[in-house]
Short mmCIF file of C-alpha atoms in Angstrom, two decimals:
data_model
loop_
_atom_site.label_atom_id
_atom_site.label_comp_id
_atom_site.label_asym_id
_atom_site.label_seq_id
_atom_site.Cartn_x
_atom_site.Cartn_y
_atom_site.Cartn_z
CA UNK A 1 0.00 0.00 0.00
CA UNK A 2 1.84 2.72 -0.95
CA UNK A 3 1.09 6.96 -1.15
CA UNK A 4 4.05 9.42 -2.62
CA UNK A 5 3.51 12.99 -2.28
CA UNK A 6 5.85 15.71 -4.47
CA UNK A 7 6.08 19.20 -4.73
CA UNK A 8 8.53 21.17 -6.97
CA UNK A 9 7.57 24.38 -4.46
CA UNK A 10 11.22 26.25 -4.30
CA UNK A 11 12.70 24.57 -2.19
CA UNK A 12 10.90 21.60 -2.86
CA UNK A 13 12.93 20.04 0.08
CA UNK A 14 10.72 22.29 2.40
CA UNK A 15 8.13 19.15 2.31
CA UNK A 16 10.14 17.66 4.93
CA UNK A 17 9.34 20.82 6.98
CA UNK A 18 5.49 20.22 6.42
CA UNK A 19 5.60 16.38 7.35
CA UNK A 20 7.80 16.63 10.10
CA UNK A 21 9.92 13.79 8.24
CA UNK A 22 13.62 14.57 7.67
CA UNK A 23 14.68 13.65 3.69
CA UNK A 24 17.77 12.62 5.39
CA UNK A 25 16.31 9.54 7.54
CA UNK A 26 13.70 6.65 6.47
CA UNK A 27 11.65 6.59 9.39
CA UNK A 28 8.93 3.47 10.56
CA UNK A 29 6.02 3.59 12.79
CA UNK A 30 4.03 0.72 14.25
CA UNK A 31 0.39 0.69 13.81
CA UNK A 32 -2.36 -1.62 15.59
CA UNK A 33 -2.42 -3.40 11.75
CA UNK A 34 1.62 -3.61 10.95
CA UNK A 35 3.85 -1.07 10.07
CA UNK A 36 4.12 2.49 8.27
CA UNK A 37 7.51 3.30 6.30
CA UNK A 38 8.62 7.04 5.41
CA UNK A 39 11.35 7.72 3.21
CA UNK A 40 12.53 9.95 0.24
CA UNK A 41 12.86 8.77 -3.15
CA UNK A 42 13.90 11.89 -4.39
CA UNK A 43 14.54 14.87 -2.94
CA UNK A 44 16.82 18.05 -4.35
CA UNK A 45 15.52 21.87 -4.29
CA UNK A 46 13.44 21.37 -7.83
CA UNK A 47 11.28 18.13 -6.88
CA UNK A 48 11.21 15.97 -3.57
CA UNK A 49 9.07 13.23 -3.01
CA UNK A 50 7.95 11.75 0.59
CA UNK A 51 6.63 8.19 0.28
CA UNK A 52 4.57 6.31 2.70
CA UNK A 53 4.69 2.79 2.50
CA UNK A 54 2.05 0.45 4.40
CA UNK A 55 2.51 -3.19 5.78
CA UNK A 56 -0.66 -4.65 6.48
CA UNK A 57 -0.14 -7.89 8.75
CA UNK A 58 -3.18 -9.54 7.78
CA UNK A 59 -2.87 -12.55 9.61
CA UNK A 60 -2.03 -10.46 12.97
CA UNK A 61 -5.98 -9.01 12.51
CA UNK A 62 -7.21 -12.13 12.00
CA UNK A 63 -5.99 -13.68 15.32
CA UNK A 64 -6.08 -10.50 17.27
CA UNK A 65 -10.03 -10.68 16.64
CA UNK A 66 -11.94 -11.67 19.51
CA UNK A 67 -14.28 -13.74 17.35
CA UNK A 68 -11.30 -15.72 16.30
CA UNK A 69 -10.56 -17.05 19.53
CA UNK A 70 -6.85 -16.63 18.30
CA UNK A 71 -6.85 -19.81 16.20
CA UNK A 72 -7.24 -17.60 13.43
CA UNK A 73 -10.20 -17.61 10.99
CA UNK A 74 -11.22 -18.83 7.18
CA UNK A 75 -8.70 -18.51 4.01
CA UNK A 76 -10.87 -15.42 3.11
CA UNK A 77 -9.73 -13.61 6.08
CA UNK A 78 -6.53 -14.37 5.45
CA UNK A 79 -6.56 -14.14 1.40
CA UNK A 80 -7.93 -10.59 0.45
CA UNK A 81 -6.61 -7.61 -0.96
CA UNK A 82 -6.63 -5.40 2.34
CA UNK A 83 -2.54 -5.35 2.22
CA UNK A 84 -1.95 -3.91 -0.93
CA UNK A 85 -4.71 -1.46 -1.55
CA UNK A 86 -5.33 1.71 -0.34
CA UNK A 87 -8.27 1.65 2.17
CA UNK A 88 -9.00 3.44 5.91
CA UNK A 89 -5.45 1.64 6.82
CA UNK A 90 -4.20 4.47 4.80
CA UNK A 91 -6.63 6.86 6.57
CA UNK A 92 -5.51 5.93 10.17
CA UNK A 93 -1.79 5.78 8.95
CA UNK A 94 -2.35 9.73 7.77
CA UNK A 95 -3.32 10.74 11.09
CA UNK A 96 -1.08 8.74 12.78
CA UNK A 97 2.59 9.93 10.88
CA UNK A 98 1.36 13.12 9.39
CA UNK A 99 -0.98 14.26 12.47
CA UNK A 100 0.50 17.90 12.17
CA UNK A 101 0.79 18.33 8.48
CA UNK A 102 -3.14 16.90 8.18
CA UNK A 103 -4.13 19.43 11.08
CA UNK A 104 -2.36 22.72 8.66
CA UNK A 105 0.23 23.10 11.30
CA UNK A 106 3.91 23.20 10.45
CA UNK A 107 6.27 24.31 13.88
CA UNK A 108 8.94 25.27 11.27
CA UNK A 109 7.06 26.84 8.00
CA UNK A 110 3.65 27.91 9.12
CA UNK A 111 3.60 30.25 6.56
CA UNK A 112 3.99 27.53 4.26
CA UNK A 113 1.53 25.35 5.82
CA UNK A 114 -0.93 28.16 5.18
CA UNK A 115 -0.22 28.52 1.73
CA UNK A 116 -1.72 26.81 -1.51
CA UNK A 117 1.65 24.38 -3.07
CA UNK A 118 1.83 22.89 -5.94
CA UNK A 119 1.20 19.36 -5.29
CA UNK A 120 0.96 15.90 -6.83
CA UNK A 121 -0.62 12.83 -4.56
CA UNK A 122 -0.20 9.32 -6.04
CA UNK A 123 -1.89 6.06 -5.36
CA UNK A 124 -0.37 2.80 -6.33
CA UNK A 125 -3.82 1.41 -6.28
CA UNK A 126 -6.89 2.43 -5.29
CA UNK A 127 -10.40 0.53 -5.12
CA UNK A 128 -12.95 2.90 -6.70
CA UNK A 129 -15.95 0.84 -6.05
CA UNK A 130 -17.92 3.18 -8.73
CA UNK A 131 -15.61 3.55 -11.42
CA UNK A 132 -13.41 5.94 -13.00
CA UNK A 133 -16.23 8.80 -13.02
CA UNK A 134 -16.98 8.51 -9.52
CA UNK A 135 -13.31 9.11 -8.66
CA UNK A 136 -13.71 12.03 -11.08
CA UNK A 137 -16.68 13.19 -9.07
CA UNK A 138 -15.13 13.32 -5.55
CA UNK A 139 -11.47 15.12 -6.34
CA UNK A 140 -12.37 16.97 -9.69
CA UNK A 141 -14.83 19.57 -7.95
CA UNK A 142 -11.97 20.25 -4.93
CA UNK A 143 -9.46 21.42 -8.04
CA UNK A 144 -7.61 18.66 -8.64
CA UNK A 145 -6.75 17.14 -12.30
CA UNK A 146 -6.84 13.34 -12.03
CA UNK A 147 -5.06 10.84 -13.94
CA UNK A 148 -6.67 7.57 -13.53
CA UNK A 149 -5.01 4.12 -14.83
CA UNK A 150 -7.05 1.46 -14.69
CA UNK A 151 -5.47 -2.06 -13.95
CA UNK A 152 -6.51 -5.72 -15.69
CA UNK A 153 -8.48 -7.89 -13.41
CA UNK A 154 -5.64 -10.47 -14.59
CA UNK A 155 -3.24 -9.32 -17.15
CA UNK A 156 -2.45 -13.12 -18.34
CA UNK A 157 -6.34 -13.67 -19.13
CA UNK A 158 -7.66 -10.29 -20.75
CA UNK A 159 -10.61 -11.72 -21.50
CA UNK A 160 -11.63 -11.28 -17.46
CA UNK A 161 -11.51 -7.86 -18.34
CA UNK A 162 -10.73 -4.76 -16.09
CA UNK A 163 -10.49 -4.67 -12.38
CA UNK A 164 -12.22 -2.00 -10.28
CA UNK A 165 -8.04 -1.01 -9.07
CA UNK A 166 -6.87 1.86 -10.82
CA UNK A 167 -3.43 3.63 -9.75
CA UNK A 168 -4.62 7.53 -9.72
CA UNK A 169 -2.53 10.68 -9.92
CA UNK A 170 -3.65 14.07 -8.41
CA UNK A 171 -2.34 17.46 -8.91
CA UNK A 172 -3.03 20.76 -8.09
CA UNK A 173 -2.58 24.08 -5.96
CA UNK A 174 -3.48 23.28 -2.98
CA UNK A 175 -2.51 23.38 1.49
CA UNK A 176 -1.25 20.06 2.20
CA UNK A 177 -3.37 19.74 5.07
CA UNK A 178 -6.13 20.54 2.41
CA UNK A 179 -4.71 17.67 0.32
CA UNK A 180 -3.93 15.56 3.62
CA UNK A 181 -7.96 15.84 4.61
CA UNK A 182 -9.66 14.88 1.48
CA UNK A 183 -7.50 12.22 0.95
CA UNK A 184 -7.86 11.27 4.69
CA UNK A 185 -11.71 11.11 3.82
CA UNK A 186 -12.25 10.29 0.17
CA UNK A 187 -10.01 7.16 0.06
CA UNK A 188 -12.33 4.95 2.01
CA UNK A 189 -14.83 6.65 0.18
CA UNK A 190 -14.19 4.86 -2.87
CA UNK A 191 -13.27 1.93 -1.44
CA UNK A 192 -16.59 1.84 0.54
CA UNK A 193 -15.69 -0.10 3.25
CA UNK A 194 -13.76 0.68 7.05
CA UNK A 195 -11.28 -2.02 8.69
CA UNK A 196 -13.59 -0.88 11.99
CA UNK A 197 -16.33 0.00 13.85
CA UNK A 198 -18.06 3.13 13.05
CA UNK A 199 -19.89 4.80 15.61
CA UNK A 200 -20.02 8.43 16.86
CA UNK A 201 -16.45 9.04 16.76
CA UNK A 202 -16.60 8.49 12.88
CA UNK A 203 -19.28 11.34 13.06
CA UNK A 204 -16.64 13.67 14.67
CA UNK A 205 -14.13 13.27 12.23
CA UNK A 206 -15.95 13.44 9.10
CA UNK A 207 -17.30 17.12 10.29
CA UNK A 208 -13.59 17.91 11.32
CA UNK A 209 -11.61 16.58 8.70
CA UNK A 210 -14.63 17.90 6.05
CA UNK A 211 -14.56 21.72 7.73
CA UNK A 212 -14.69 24.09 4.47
CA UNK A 213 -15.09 21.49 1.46
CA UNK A 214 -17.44 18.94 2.12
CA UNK A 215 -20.69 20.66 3.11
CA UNK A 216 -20.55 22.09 -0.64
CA UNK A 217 -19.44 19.17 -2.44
CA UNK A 218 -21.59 17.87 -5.29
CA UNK A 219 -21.49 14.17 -3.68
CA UNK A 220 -21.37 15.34 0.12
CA UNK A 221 -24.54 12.77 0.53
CA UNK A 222 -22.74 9.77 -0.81
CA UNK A 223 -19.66 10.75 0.75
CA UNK A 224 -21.37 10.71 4.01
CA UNK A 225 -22.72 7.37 4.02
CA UNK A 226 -20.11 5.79 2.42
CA UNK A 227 -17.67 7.21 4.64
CA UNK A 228 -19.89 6.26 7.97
CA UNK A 229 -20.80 2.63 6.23
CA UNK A 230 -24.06 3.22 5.12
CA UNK A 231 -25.37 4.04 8.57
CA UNK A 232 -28.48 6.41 7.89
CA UNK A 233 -29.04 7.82 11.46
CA UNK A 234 -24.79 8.68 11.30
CA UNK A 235 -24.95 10.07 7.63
CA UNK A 236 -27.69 12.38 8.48
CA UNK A 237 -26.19 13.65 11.75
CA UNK A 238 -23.50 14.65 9.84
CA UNK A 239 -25.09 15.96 7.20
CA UNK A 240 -27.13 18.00 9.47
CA UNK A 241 -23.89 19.51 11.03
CA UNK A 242 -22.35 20.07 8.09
CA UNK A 243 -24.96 22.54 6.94
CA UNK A 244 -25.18 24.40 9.80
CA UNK A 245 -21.34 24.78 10.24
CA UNK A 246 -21.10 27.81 10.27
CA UNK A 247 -23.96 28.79 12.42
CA UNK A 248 -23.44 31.39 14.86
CA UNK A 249 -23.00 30.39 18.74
CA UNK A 250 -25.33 31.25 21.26
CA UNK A 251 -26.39 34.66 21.77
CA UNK A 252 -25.55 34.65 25.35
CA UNK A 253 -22.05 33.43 24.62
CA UNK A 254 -21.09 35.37 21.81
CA UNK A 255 -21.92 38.74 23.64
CA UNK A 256 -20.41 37.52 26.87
CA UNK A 257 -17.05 36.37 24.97
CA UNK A 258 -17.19 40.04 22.40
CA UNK A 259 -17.64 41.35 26.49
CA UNK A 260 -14.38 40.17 26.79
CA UNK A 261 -12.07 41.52 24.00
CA UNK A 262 -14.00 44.34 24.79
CA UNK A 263 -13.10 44.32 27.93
CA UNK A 264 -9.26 43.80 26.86
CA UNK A 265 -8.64 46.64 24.60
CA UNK A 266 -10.50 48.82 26.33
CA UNK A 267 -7.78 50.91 27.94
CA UNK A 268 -6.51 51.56 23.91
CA UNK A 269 -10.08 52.54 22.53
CA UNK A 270 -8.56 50.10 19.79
CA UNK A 271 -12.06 49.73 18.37
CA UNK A 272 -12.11 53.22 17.99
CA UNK A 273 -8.92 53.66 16.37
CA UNK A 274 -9.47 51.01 14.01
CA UNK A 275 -12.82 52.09 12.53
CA UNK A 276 -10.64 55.63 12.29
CA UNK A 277 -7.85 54.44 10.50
CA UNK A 278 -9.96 52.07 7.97
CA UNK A 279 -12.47 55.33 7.17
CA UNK A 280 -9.12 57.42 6.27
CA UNK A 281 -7.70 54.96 3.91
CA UNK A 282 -10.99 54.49 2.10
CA UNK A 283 -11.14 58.27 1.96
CA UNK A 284 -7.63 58.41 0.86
CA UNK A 285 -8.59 55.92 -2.03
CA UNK A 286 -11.87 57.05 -3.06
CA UNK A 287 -13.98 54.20 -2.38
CA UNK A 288 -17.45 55.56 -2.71
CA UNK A 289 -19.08 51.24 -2.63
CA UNK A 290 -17.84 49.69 0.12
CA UNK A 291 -19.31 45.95 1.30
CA UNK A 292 -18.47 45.40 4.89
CA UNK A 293 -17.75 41.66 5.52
CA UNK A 294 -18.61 40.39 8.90
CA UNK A 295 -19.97 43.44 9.73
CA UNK A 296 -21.28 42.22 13.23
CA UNK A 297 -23.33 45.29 15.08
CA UNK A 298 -22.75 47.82 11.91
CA UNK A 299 -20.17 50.04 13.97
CA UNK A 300 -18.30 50.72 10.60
CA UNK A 301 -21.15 50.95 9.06
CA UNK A 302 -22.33 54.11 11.27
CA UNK A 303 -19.34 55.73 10.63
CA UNK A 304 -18.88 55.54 7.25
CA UNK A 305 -22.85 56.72 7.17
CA UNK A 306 -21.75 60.20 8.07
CA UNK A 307 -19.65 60.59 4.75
CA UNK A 308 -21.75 61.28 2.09
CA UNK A 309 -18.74 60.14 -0.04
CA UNK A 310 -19.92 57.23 0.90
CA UNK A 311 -22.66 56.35 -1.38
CA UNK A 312 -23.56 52.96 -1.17
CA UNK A 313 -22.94 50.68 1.82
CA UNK A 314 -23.46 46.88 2.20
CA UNK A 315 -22.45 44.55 5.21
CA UNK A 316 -23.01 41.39 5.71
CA UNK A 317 -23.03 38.69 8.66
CA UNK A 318 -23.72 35.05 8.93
CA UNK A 319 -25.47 36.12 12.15
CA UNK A 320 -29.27 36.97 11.98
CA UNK A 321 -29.47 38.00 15.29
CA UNK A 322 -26.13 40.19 14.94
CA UNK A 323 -27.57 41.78 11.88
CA UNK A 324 -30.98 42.81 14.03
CA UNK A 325 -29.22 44.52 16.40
CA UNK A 326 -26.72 46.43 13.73
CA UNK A 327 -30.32 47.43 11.82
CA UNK A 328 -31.48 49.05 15.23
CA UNK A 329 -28.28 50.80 15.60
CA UNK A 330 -28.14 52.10 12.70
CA UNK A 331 -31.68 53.52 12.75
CA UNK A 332 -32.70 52.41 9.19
CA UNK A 333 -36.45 52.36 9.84
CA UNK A 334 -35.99 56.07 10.99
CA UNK A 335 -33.53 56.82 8.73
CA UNK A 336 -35.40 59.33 5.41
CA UNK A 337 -35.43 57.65 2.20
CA UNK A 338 -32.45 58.90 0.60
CA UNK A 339 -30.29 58.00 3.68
CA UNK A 340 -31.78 54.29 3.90
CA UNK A 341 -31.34 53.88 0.20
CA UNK A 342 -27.20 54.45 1.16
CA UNK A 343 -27.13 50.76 3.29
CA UNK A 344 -28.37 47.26 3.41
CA UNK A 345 -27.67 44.89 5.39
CA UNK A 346 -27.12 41.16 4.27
CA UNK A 347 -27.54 37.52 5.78
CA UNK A 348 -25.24 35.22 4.23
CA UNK A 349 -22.01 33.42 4.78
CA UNK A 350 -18.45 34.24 3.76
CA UNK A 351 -17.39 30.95 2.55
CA UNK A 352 -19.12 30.59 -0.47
CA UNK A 353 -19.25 32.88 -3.55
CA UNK A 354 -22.42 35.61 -3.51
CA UNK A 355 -23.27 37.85 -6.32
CA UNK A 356 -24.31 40.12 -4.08
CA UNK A 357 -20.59 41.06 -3.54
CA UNK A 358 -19.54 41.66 -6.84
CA UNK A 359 -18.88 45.30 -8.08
CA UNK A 360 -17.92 47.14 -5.17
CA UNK A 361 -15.20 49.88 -5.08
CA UNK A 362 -13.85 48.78 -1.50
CA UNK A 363 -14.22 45.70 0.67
CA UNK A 364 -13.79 45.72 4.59
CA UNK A 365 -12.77 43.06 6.35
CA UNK A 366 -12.12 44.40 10.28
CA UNK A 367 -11.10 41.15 12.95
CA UNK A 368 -12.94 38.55 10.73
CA UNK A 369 -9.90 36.37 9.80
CA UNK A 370 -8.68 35.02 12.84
CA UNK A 371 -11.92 33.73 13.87
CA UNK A 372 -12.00 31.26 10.72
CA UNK A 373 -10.19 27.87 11.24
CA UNK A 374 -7.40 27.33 8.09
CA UNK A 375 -10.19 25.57 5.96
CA UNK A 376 -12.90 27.69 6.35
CA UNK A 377 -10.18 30.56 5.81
CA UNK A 378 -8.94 28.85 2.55
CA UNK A 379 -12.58 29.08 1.15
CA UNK A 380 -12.95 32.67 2.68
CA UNK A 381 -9.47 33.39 0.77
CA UNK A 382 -11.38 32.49 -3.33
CA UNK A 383 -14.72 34.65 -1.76
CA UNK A 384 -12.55 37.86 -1.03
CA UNK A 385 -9.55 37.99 -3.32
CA UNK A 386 -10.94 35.92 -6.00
CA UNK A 387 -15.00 36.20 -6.78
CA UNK A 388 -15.50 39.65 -4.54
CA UNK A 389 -12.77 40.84 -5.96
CA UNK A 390 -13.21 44.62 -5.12
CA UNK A 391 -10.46 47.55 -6.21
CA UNK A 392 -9.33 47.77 -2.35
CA UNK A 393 -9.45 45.75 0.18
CA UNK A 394 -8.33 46.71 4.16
CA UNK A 395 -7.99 43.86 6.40
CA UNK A 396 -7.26 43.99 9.99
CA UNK A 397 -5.83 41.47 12.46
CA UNK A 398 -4.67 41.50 16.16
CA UNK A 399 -0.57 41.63 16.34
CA UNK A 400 -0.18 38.57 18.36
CA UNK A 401 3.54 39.97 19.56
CA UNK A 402 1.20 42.37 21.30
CA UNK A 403 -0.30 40.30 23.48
CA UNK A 404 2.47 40.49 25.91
CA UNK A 405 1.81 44.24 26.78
CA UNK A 406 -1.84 43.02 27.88
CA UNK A 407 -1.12 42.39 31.64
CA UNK A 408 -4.37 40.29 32.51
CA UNK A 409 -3.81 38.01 29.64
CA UNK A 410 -2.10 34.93 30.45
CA UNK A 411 1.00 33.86 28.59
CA UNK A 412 -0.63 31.84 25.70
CA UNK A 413 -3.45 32.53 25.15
CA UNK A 414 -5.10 34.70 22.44
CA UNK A 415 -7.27 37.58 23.38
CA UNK A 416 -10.78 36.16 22.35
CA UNK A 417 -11.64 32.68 23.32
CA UNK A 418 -13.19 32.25 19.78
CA UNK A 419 -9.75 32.85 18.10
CA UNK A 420 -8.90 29.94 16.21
CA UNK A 421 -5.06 32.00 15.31
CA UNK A 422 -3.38 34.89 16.05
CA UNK A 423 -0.79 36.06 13.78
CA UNK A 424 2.76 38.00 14.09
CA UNK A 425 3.68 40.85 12.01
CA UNK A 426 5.84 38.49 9.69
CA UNK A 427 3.30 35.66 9.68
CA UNK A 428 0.45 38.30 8.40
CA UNK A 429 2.97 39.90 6.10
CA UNK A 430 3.59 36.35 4.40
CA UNK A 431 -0.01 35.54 4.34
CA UNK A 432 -0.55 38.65 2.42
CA UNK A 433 2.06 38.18 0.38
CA UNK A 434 0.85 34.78 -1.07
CA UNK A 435 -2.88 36.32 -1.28
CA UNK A 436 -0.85 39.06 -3.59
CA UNK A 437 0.61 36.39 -6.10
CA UNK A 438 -2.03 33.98 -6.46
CA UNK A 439 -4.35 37.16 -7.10
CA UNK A 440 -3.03 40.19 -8.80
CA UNK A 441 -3.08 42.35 -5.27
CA UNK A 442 -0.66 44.41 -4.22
CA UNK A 443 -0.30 45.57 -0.73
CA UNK A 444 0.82 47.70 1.99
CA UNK A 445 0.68 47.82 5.84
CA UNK A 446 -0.30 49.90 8.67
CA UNK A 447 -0.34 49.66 12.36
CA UNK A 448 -3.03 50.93 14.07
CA UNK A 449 -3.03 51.65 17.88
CA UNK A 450 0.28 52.52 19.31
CA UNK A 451 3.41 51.23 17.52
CA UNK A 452 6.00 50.01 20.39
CA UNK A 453 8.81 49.99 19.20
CA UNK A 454 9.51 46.18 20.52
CA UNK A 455 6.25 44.78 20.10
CA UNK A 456 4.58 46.49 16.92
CA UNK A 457 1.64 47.81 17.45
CA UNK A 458 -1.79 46.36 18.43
CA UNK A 459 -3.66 45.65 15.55
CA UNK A 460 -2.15 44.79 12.31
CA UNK A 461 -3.79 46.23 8.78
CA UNK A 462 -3.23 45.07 5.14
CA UNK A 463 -4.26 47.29 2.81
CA UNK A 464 -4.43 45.36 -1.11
CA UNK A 465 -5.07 47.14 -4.19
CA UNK A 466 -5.98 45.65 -7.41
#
């Protein structure tokens, strides 16, 4: 059972960085079914290749079964093709040796871990129970092109015909962990069967490891119950979740927890200064359309209301209850016509492409980001800088070198409970930097708060132009 992964990112040898697995040293793990190999067939600063190499110990699951009684069990048991295709072995043996690549983290190159590489993922063979345009169906709508080979049932008797084993090439632009999760998921997908129980923990990790891709794939339905063994109740639990992903928390919570960065900043009237600083530039640029995304309570949106410059206004919030309480601050029942005809006010979400966004001069984006997990920010990354696509955007991010002038906050921790990151100045600046190349932006930065001279300041902005 064997997976290679390559990369001809400059330096390609930087995959060993992402995998935690030094080119230098073939590495093995034991597994509950036998043993996982890691080495490097190739690897030089054009191309490297990691390969992971599966032995399945058959006979050791067959007598470790309680069933069995340990006298081991019938020739089919023993006499299957479990060992040499790919199958949820090759699932477990992803999140056992990559763990930290499959989660997006890399303790050496997290600003590569965050960025889109080129990428090719090979299969020696794969069961596509479904055929070659099923396979097409799951990876071809996440970006990927796919070379599939298909294999002779027996190559001495062609008159058996073809097998349902194909050896299958993918490539594309894509986060490894990105890469790492679909093929965590898809793989006993097509081969429609699990090695083990499936219960409620299977439930958990398809939601996890399909955060920002599956609830919008074509097949998500068949995915689901193939991937939780045709168990109905399971499928549509997930399902269920899935949809409602990205629904807002509890009203109680999310005003307690906003109570507390709140709270925080306080003492810098950072708010304040960042609603300032964001109005300037989009004076200075002459954005007269601006769409606020994630506009929460409208507090930019009030602001920017006083500018007549300002002639058409938009935000939008995946919250409904959020966006009732930015309508009452904003007035716009009371507001004359003219004036209400300046705003709206959208429900939607910022992971998946909305005409509504198109066309706009300007695009805000104010302490959104690092509330969005690296999927769900992937997916947020096409909807801004891709489909949006506005002439400006200004971005804004807490300076997580910062956090140590904050007395009350612990060593650690980030400043809102809900953060999922918080970035330095140099992690932000590389972000940005990638968003620039893979999308025609360029961009500049500004602090905003009080820039210590140590620390940097605050809050970190990114201002992109088109």
């Amino acid at each position: 059972m064997l997976l290679t992964l390559s990369t001809t990112h400059s330096p390609a040898t930087d995959l060993g960085y992402l995998l935690h697995k030094n080119p230098e040293r073939p590495q093995s793990f034991e597994l509950p079914f036998g043993l996982a190999h890691v080495f490097y067939p190739e690897a030089s600063a054009g191309r490297t290749t990691a390969a992971l190499l599966l032995e399945v110990d058959p006979v050791a699951l067959v007598r470790g079964r309680p069933s069995s009684g340990g006298q081991g069990g019938t020739l089919d048991q023993y006499v299957n093709d479990r060992p040499y295709v790919a199958s949820s072995f090759m699932s477990v043996a992803l999140s056992r040796v990559f763990g930290t690549a499959l989660s997006g983290r890399s303790k050496d190159r997290p600003e590569l871990a965050a960025q889109p590489l080129p990428f090719s993922a090979r299969l020696s063979v794969l069961p596509c129970r479904g055929g070659e345009a099923f396979l097409r169906r799951l990876f071809e709508p996440l970006g990927y092109t796919v070379t599939a080979t298909r294999h002779a049932l027996d190559e001495t008797v062609p008159a058996w015909g073809d097998s349902r084993y194909f050896t299958v090439t993918l490539e594309g632009h894509v986060r490894l962990g990105d890469l790492l999760s679909h093929l965590y998921v898809l793989i006993p997908v097509l081969d429609d069967d699990k090695h083990y129980w499936v219960g409620d923990e299977e439930v958990e990790k398809l939601v996890r490891h399909g955060e920002g891709w599956l609830a919008t794939h074509p097949e998500r339905e068949q995915i689901a119950r193939r991937y939780l063994r045709h168990r109905h109740s399971l499928a549509r639990e997930a399902l269920e979740r899935l949809a409602g992903d990205e629904a807002p928390e509890p009203e109680e919570r999310q005003e307690a927890r906003n109570a507390e960065e709140a709270v925080l900043e306080s003492r810098l009237s950072l708010n304040e200064q960042r609603l300032q600083t964001v109005m300037t530039v989009l004076q200075e640029h002459g954005a007269a359309r601006v769409v606020d995304l994630g506009c929460g309570e409208g507090r930019l949106l009030k602001a920017l209301l006083k500018d007549r410059r300002f002639t058409e206004l938009v935000g939008m919030d995946v919250s409904h209850r959020t966006l009732e309480i930015a309508h009452d601050r904003l007035g716009i029942e009371r507001m004359p016509d003219l004036q209400r005809q300046r705003v709206k006010l959208l429900h939607g979400s910022l992971l998946y492409r909305d005409q509504r966004l198109a066309g706009f001069d300007a695009a805000t984006v104010i302490e959104v980001i690092e509330h969005l997990d690296m999927p769900r920010l992937a997916a947020f990354e096409r909807v801004l800088f891709e489909y949006t696509r506005p002439g400006l955007i200004l971005l804004t991010t807490p300076n997580a070198e910062y956090n140590v002038r904050f007395t009350s906050l612990p060593t650690g921790t980030f400043r809102h409970r809900d953060h999922r990151f918080e970035w330095t100045r140099a992690e932000f600046e590389a972000w940005a930097a990638s968003m620039c190349e893979r999308y025609g932006y360029t961009v500049s930065f500004r602090p905003v708060g009080e820039n210590d001279a140590e620390v940097g300041a605050p809050t970190q902005m990114a201002v992109f132009t088109r």
